[in-house]
XYZ file of N, CA, C and O in Angstrom:
640
model
N 139.331 101.351 124.413
C 139.443 100.666 123.123
C 140.158 99.325 123.263
O 139.871 98.417 122.510
N 141.060 99.193 124.211
C 141.755 97.922 124.413
C 140.775 96.790 124.645
O 140.931 95.715 124.107
N 139.758 97.058 125.488
C 138.772 96.036 125.801
C 137.993 95.632 124.550
O 137.776 94.447 124.309
N 137.583 96.604 123.748
C 136.853 96.298 122.520
C 137.713 95.446 121.586
O 137.219 94.511 120.962
N 138.975 95.782 121.489
C 139.871 95.010 120.630
C 140.003 93.577 121.137
O 139.976 92.629 120.359
N 140.124 93.398 122.442
C 140.226 92.054 123.019
C 138.989 91.231 122.673
O 139.090 90.090 122.217
N 137.794 91.799 122.890
C 136.563 91.049 122.637
C 136.365 90.779 121.145
O 135.862 89.722 120.766
N 136.787 91.707 120.297
C 136.689 91.460 118.853
C 137.661 90.351 118.448
O 137.328 89.512 117.605
N 138.840 90.325 119.039
C 139.784 89.237 118.739
C 139.201 87.888 119.173
O 139.376 86.875 118.492
N 138.480 87.858 120.293
C 137.817 86.627 120.735
C 136.735 86.217 119.738
O 136.536 85.034 119.460
N 136.036 87.200 119.193
C 135.016 86.951 118.173
C 135.648 86.344 116.929
O 135.131 85.376 116.358
N 136.774 86.899 116.519
C 137.501 86.389 115.346
C 137.971 84.963 115.596
O 137.872 84.102 114.710
N 138.448 84.673 116.804
C 138.866 83.299 117.152
C 137.696 82.331 117.026
O 137.851 81.220 116.517
N 136.523 82.745 117.518
C 135.328 81.891 117.406
C 135.012 81.603 115.943
O 134.739 80.465 115.570
N 135.035 82.650 115.119
C 134.727 82.490 113.694
C 135.731 81.568 113.017
O 135.355 80.667 112.264
N 137.001 81.787 113.291
C 138.055 80.959 112.676
C 137.909 79.496 113.110
O 138.019 78.581 112.301
N 137.626 79.281 114.388
C 137.445 77.919 114.900
C 136.281 77.235 114.175
O 136.379 76.074 113.768
N 135.188 77.956 113.996
C 134.040 77.382 113.301
C 134.333 77.013 111.867
O 133.925 75.957 111.383
N 135.079 77.881 111.172
C 135.452 77.590 109.778
C 136.364 76.370 109.735
O 136.171 75.456 108.928
N 137.370 76.328 110.614
C 138.317 75.212 110.629
C 137.631 73.891 110.960
O 138.010 72.850 110.436
N 136.612 73.928 111.801
C 135.872 72.716 112.165
C 134.777 72.379 111.166
O 134.157 71.326 111.261
N 134.518 73.280 110.227
C 133.477 73.053 109.227
C 132.074 73.180 109.779
O 131.130 72.643 109.195
N 131.913 73.905 110.890
C 130.585 73.992 111.501
C 129.697 75.053 110.869
O 128.486 75.015 111.039
N 130.300 76.011 110.152
C 129.489 77.043 109.522
C 130.341 78.059 108.807
O 131.560 77.907 108.693
N 129.697 79.116 108.348
C 130.389 80.182 107.637
C 131.319 80.970 108.545
O 131.398 80.715 109.747
N 132.000 81.970 107.988
C 133.035 82.703 108.725
C 132.467 83.767 109.664
O 132.692 84.964 109.499
N 131.717 83.299 110.656
C 131.088 84.214 111.600
C 131.294 83.731 113.022
O 131.278 82.523 113.282
N 131.483 84.668 113.919
C 131.630 84.376 115.336
C 131.019 85.505 116.127
O 130.824 86.610 115.616
N 130.746 85.220 117.391
C 130.131 86.233 118.237
C 130.459 85.954 119.693
O 130.530 84.792 120.111
N 130.669 87.016 120.459
C 130.776 86.905 121.911
C 129.846 87.945 122.539
O 129.609 89.008 121.966
N 129.335 87.596 123.700
C 128.474 88.505 124.465
C 129.182 88.808 125.772
O 129.693 87.908 126.442
N 129.200 90.092 126.093
C 129.959 90.589 127.240
C 129.018 91.296 128.201
O 128.155 92.068 127.781
N 129.213 91.023 129.483
C 128.493 91.752 130.533
C 129.491 92.094 131.629
O 130.239 91.223 132.083
N 129.504 93.337 132.013
C 130.403 93.810 133.068
C 131.861 93.425 132.796
O 132.588 93.005 133.697
N 132.257 93.531 131.532
C 133.646 93.280 131.168
C 134.054 91.820 131.084
O 135.239 91.512 130.921
N 133.073 90.894 131.157
C 133.375 89.458 131.093
C 132.558 88.807 129.991
O 131.385 89.146 129.791
N 133.152 87.852 129.307
C 132.422 87.104 128.279
C 131.453 86.153 128.971
O 131.852 85.337 129.803
N 130.165 86.276 128.620
C 129.124 85.437 129.218
C 128.499 84.484 128.200
O 127.738 83.595 128.574
N 128.822 84.673 126.926
C 128.317 83.799 125.875
C 129.200 83.901 124.659
O 129.793 84.956 124.408
N 129.322 82.807 123.919
C 130.153 82.820 122.720
C 129.720 81.702 121.794
O 129.183 80.689 122.233
N 129.995 81.909 120.508
C 129.742 80.844 119.531
C 130.273 81.249 118.169
O 130.414 82.430 117.870
N 130.519 80.236 117.383
C 130.740 80.431 115.952
C 129.429 80.101 115.254
O 128.464 79.683 115.893
N 129.390 80.285 113.954
C 128.242 79.888 113.153
C 128.174 78.366 113.175
O 129.181 77.695 112.968
N 127.003 77.797 113.423
C 126.832 76.340 113.537
C 125.825 75.790 112.529
O 125.273 74.712 112.714
N 125.575 76.535 111.462
C 124.555 76.140 110.490
C 124.859 74.763 109.879
O 123.984 73.903 109.807
N 126.099 74.528 109.439
C 126.444 73.251 108.803
C 126.461 72.121 109.827
O 125.991 71.016 109.566
N 127.001 72.401 110.992
C 127.121 71.386 112.048
C 125.761 70.882 112.515
O 125.583 69.692 112.773
N 124.789 71.786 112.618
C 123.487 71.430 113.175
C 122.388 71.247 112.126
O 121.280 70.823 112.485
N 122.681 71.593 110.866
C 121.646 71.623 109.826
C 120.478 72.494 110.257
O 119.316 72.204 109.988
N 120.806 73.584 110.929
C 119.812 74.524 111.450
C 120.092 75.894 110.840
O 121.098 76.524 111.163
N 119.229 76.369 109.944
C 119.483 77.660 109.298
C 119.442 78.844 110.262
O 119.885 79.936 109.916
N 118.948 78.647 111.484
C 118.927 79.728 112.467
C 120.149 79.712 113.386
O 120.268 80.564 114.267
N 121.066 78.791 113.183
C 122.215 78.632 114.080
C 123.355 79.592 113.730
O 124.520 79.224 113.694
N 122.987 80.854 113.485
C 123.997 81.883 113.241
C 124.762 82.149 114.532
O 124.247 81.915 115.640
N 125.966 82.665 114.408
C 126.823 82.883 115.570
C 126.150 83.753 116.629
O 126.215 83.450 117.824
N 125.495 84.829 116.203
C 124.865 85.727 117.169
C 123.746 85.028 117.935
O 123.650 85.159 119.158
N 122.907 84.285 117.223
C 121.801 83.575 117.872
C 122.349 82.531 118.835
O 121.869 82.412 119.974
N 123.369 81.803 118.413
C 123.952 80.774 119.281
C 124.626 81.396 120.501
O 124.541 80.852 121.611
N 125.280 82.540 120.329
C 125.906 83.231 121.468
C 124.837 83.753 122.416
O 125.014 83.711 123.645
N 123.723 84.242 121.882
C 122.614 84.687 122.730
C 122.089 83.514 123.551
O 121.854 83.637 124.756
N 121.909 82.376 122.906
C 121.433 81.185 123.627
C 122.415 80.799 124.732
O 122.003 80.452 125.846
N 123.701 80.857 124.429
C 124.734 80.513 125.403
C 124.712 81.489 126.584
O 124.728 81.078 127.751
N 124.644 82.783 126.299
C 124.623 83.792 127.363
C 123.356 83.668 128.212
O 123.422 83.755 129.448
N 122.214 83.470 127.568
C 120.960 83.345 128.311
C 121.008 82.135 129.244
O 120.552 82.208 130.397
N 121.573 81.040 128.758
C 121.714 79.841 129.591
C 122.670 80.122 130.756
O 122.364 79.823 131.910
N 123.814 80.724 130.458
C 124.815 80.980 131.490
C 124.337 81.981 132.539
O 124.663 81.849 133.718
N 123.572 82.992 132.099
C 123.068 84.012 133.029
C 121.701 83.652 133.614
O 121.182 84.364 134.467
N 121.115 82.566 133.109
C 119.801 82.087 133.549
C 118.726 83.158 133.436
O 117.950 83.408 134.366
N 118.687 83.807 132.261
C 117.685 84.824 131.999
C 117.455 84.943 130.496
O 118.359 84.677 129.708
N 116.245 85.354 130.135
C 115.928 85.574 128.725
C 116.194 87.011 128.308
O 116.053 87.343 127.132
N 116.537 87.859 129.253
C 116.802 89.257 128.952
C 118.262 89.563 129.239
O 118.706 89.455 130.381
N 118.984 89.956 128.222
C 120.416 90.214 128.350
C 120.686 91.705 128.502
O 121.583 92.271 127.871
N 119.903 92.338 129.359
C 120.074 93.753 129.667
C 121.461 93.952 130.267
O 121.920 93.149 131.080
N 122.125 95.015 129.839
C 123.475 95.291 130.323
C 124.557 94.582 129.543
O 125.740 94.713 129.855
N 124.164 93.829 128.505
C 125.135 93.089 127.696
C 125.452 93.822 126.404
O 124.653 94.616 125.906
N 126.622 93.509 125.882
C 127.058 93.961 124.561
C 127.354 92.719 123.747
O 127.734 91.693 124.295
N 127.181 92.823 122.442
C 127.495 91.706 121.559
C 128.541 92.146 120.550
O 128.479 93.256 120.021
N 129.502 91.278 120.340
C 130.547 91.480 119.338
C 130.313 90.448 118.256
O 130.096 89.275 118.546
N 130.362 90.898 117.014
C 130.065 90.015 115.893
C 131.063 90.241 114.771
O 131.475 91.374 114.522
N 131.435 89.159 114.098
C 132.369 89.300 112.989
C 131.762 90.118 111.860
O 132.437 90.887 111.210
N 130.454 89.962 111.649
C 129.773 90.706 110.598
C 128.606 91.493 111.152
O 128.088 91.186 112.226
N 128.198 92.505 110.414
C 126.994 93.252 110.772
C 125.845 92.251 110.844
O 125.634 91.480 109.906
N 125.118 92.204 111.937
C 124.089 91.175 112.090
C 123.056 91.190 110.966
O 122.592 92.253 110.547
N 122.713 89.992 110.496
C 121.675 89.834 109.477
C 120.326 90.186 110.097
O 120.221 90.375 111.318
N 119.266 90.277 109.302
C 117.954 90.638 109.852
C 117.488 89.715 110.982
O 116.955 90.183 111.989
N 117.711 88.414 110.844
C 117.286 87.473 111.886
C 118.055 87.723 113.179
O 117.469 87.792 114.266
N 119.369 87.858 113.054
C 120.195 88.060 114.246
C 119.916 89.412 114.888
O 119.875 89.520 116.113
N 119.714 90.418 114.070
C 119.403 91.740 114.603
C 118.099 91.693 115.401
O 118.006 92.263 116.496
N 117.108 90.993 114.875
C 115.847 90.848 115.602
C 116.080 90.114 116.924
O 115.547 90.518 117.971
N 116.886 89.068 116.913
C 117.180 88.327 118.148
C 117.904 89.219 119.156
O 117.640 89.153 120.362
N 118.788 90.076 118.678
C 119.503 91.014 119.548
C 118.519 91.971 120.208
O 118.588 92.224 121.413
N 117.567 92.483 119.428
C 116.536 93.348 120.005
C 115.698 92.585 121.036
O 115.434 93.082 122.129
N 115.261 91.374 120.685
C 114.437 90.583 121.602
C 115.179 90.288 122.901
O 114.572 90.253 123.973
N 116.486 90.064 122.819
C 117.284 89.747 124.008
C 117.574 90.981 124.859
O 118.084 90.865 125.957
N 117.269 92.159 124.318
C 117.488 93.437 125.018
C 118.976 93.757 125.197
O 119.366 94.419 126.162
N 119.798 93.263 124.275
C 121.219 93.604 124.287
C 121.343 95.094 124.002
O 120.612 95.636 123.173
N 122.262 95.754 124.669
C 122.306 97.214 124.619
C 123.265 97.813 123.605
O 123.122 98.978 123.244
N 124.230 97.036 123.128
C 125.185 97.604 122.173
C 125.738 96.493 121.285
O 125.967 95.383 121.744
N 125.951 96.839 120.011
C 126.483 95.897 119.027
C 127.790 96.460 118.465
O 127.836 97.618 118.050
N 128.821 95.623 118.454
C 130.078 95.937 117.771
C 130.226 94.917 116.653
O 130.020 93.721 116.879
N 130.566 95.363 115.444
C 130.777 94.405 114.353
C 131.982 94.825 113.523
O 132.272 96.007 113.376
N 132.671 93.814 112.984
C 133.919 94.054 112.259
C 133.702 94.291 110.766
O 134.374 95.124 110.173
N 132.822 93.539 110.140
C 132.588 93.643 108.698
C 131.159 94.100 108.439
O 130.226 93.624 109.090
N 130.979 94.984 107.472
C 129.646 95.491 107.139
C 128.853 94.471 106.328
O 129.418 93.517 105.775
N 127.557 94.735 106.185
C 126.711 93.856 105.376
C 127.135 93.911 103.905
O 127.007 92.921 103.185
N 127.670 95.040 103.466
C 128.161 95.139 102.084
C 129.399 94.269 101.887
O 129.548 93.609 100.856
N 130.269 94.248 102.879
C 131.453 93.381 102.801
C 131.048 91.911 102.828
O 131.622 91.090 102.113
N 130.048 91.579 103.625
C 129.553 90.202 103.676
C 128.950 89.803 102.328
O 129.166 88.685 101.849
N 128.222 90.713 101.703
C 127.604 90.423 100.403
C 128.663 90.113 99.354
O 128.468 89.236 98.507
N 129.783 90.801 99.419
C 130.851 90.575 98.434
C 131.464 89.182 98.526
O 132.061 88.704 97.568
N 131.317 88.511 99.693
C 131.858 87.151 99.818
C 130.746 86.104 99.877
O 130.942 84.978 100.329
N 129.534 86.490 99.412
C 128.461 85.520 99.245
C 127.379 85.502 100.302
O 126.500 84.649 100.271
N 127.413 86.423 101.253
C 126.393 86.470 102.304
C 125.579 87.742 102.137
O 125.774 88.721 102.845
N 124.660 87.717 101.171
C 123.905 88.911 100.785
C 122.463 88.816 101.289
O 121.703 87.958 100.852
N 122.112 89.701 102.196
C 120.765 89.713 102.774
C 119.895 90.836 102.220
O 118.835 91.131 102.770
N 120.316 91.447 101.114
C 119.593 92.589 100.548
C 118.122 92.265 100.303
O 117.236 93.065 100.617
N 117.847 91.091 99.752
C 116.476 90.705 99.443
C 115.629 90.653 100.713
O 114.483 91.110 100.730
N 116.186 90.160 101.812
C 115.427 90.064 103.062
C 115.117 91.458 103.606
O 113.980 91.733 104.012
N 116.107 92.340 103.610
C 115.856 93.712 104.054
C 114.745 94.354 103.219
O 113.852 95.011 103.757
N 114.786 94.142 101.909
C 113.786 94.715 101.006
C 112.401 94.135 101.312
O 111.413 94.851 101.402
N 112.338 92.832 101.490
C 111.063 92.165 101.768
C 110.465 92.626 103.095
O 109.260 92.842 103.188
N 111.280 92.772 104.113
C 110.772 93.177 105.425
C 110.155 94.567 105.407
O 109.275 94.863 106.224
N 110.596 95.396 104.498
C 110.059 96.762 104.397
C 108.689 96.792 103.720
O 107.990 97.802 103.796
N 108.292 95.700 103.092
C 107.013 95.652 102.356
C 105.870 95.190 103.254
O 106.088 94.418 104.187
N 104.635 95.618 102.930
C 103.474 95.020 103.601
C 103.455 93.514 103.299
O 103.885 93.090 102.217
N 102.982 92.698 104.235
C 103.067 91.245 104.063
C 102.393 90.757 102.784
O 102.809 89.780 102.184
N 101.368 91.472 102.318
C 100.655 91.048 101.108
C 101.507 91.199 99.847
O 101.218 90.587 98.828
N 102.553 92.018 99.889
C 103.372 92.278 98.706
C 104.677 91.481 98.687
O 105.433 91.565 97.729
N 104.945 90.707 99.713
C 106.204 89.956 99.773
C 106.189 88.776 98.814
O 105.132 88.254 98.458
N 107.369 88.347 98.403
C 107.463 87.189 97.511
C 107.079 85.903 98.236
O 106.647 84.940 97.609
N 107.225 85.873 99.552
C 106.782 84.739 100.360
C 105.283 84.883 100.571
O 104.810 85.895 101.103
N 104.534 83.899 100.141
C 103.078 83.960 100.279
C 102.704 83.960 101.763
O 103.092 83.068 102.514
N 101.972 84.995 102.167
C 101.527 85.124 103.552
C 100.051 85.481 103.547
O 99.628 86.347 102.784
N 99.267 84.804 104.394
C 97.837 85.064 104.437
C 97.400 85.201 105.886
O 97.674 84.327 106.721
N 96.715 86.285 106.194
C 96.149 86.495 107.523
C 94.918 85.615 107.645
O 93.994 85.705 106.829
N 94.899 84.718 108.622
C 93.765 83.818 108.827
C 93.284 83.940 110.269
O 93.676 83.169 111.146
N 92.449 84.944 110.544
C 92.010 85.192 111.924
C 91.074 84.099 112.441
O 90.247 83.565 111.699
N 91.245 83.770 113.731
C 90.374 82.814 114.414
C 90.024 83.390 115.780
O 90.888 83.947 116.467
N 88.779 83.238 116.184
C 88.349 83.759 117.484
C 89.125 83.122 118.630
O 89.453 83.787 119.611
N 89.407 81.810 118.538
C 90.168 81.146 119.602
C 91.568 81.754 119.747
O 92.091 81.846 120.860
N 92.152 82.170 118.646
C 93.466 82.807 118.703
C 93.357 84.174 119.372
O 94.205 84.535 120.210
N 92.326 84.927 119.033
C 92.107 86.230 119.671
C 91.853 86.056 121.170
O 92.343 86.822 121.995
N 91.098 85.022 121.533
C 90.801 84.757 122.942
C 92.081 84.410 123.705
O 92.253 84.851 124.849
N 92.951 83.651 123.097
C 94.207 83.296 123.763
C 95.020 84.554 124.076
O 95.554 84.703 125.175
N 95.102 85.479 123.131
C 95.787 86.758 123.383
C 95.088 87.521 124.512
O 95.741 88.082 125.396
N 93.772 87.533 124.484
C 93.010 88.240 125.509
C 93.241 87.608 126.882
O 93.445 88.309 127.877
N 93.217 86.283 126.934
C 93.478 85.582 128.201
C 94.879 85.905 128.716
O 95.078 86.123 129.909
N 95.858 85.911 127.822
C 97.236 86.244 128.208
C 97.295 87.666 128.762
O 97.934 87.924 129.777
N 96.610 88.577 128.109
C 96.643 89.973 128.522
C 96.065 90.149 129.927
O 96.512 91.020 130.675
N 95.101 89.330 130.299
C 94.464 89.417 131.619
C 95.228 88.652 132.702
O 94.938 88.799 133.882
N 96.180 87.841 132.325
C 96.928 86.989 133.252
C 97.826 87.847 134.141
O 98.750 88.498 133.659
N 97.587 87.827 135.428
C 98.395 88.654 136.343
C 99.764 88.035 136.619
O 100.649 88.709 137.117
N 99.943 86.739 136.326
C 101.218 86.069 136.584
C 102.161 86.072 135.381
O 103.249 85.501 135.442
N 101.752 86.708 134.291
C 102.595 86.717 133.084
C 103.841 87.559 133.308
O 103.882 88.434 134.170
N 104.833 87.269 132.506
C 106.056 88.078 132.498
C 105.929 89.073 131.370
O 105.838 88.692 130.203
N 105.886 90.345 131.702
C 105.818 91.386 130.687
C 107.219 91.718 130.226
O 108.088 92.046 131.044
N 107.448 91.647 128.941
C 108.732 92.081 128.387
C 108.652 93.555 128.063
O 107.586 94.047 127.690
N 109.747 94.262 128.193
C 109.722 95.676 127.817
C 109.325 95.827 126.354
O 109.612 94.968 125.533
N 108.645 96.901 126.032
C 108.203 97.165 124.666
C 109.409 97.458 123.780
O 110.329 98.150 124.199
N 109.368 96.944 122.549
C 110.446 97.213 121.593
C 110.131 98.437 120.785
O 109.042 98.900 120.711
């Protein structure tokens, strides 16, 4: 538990630093592999004008760069808040194996970070979402997938 507390305190430091610098909301994240921090970030949404620059996504980018890999197998992520839907998806894509978080999504909602609508929308078929989405199939798009599937030099990612 000492190690978890240390890494969570580092996460809190990242979040506090980001708030003090005005770079984003009160979120921070560190990524750990083999007991060492390999990636870290605060929320950078305001600093970068990038709505995807959440602390978890930025820490994943930092860890992937530092480890020179797109797969963070064997890593754990520490986050100030329960990861939002976007960050959770990025965590799955990165193949991170464990998530520790300090504040729940309900606690985040109480201070203005409410993702309830997104969770609800993701559970719906795309035709029923409030965001207009239309399937527009093209043979060239299907062929590109088929060509990729036949490519012997492709990198296969593990199935999610």
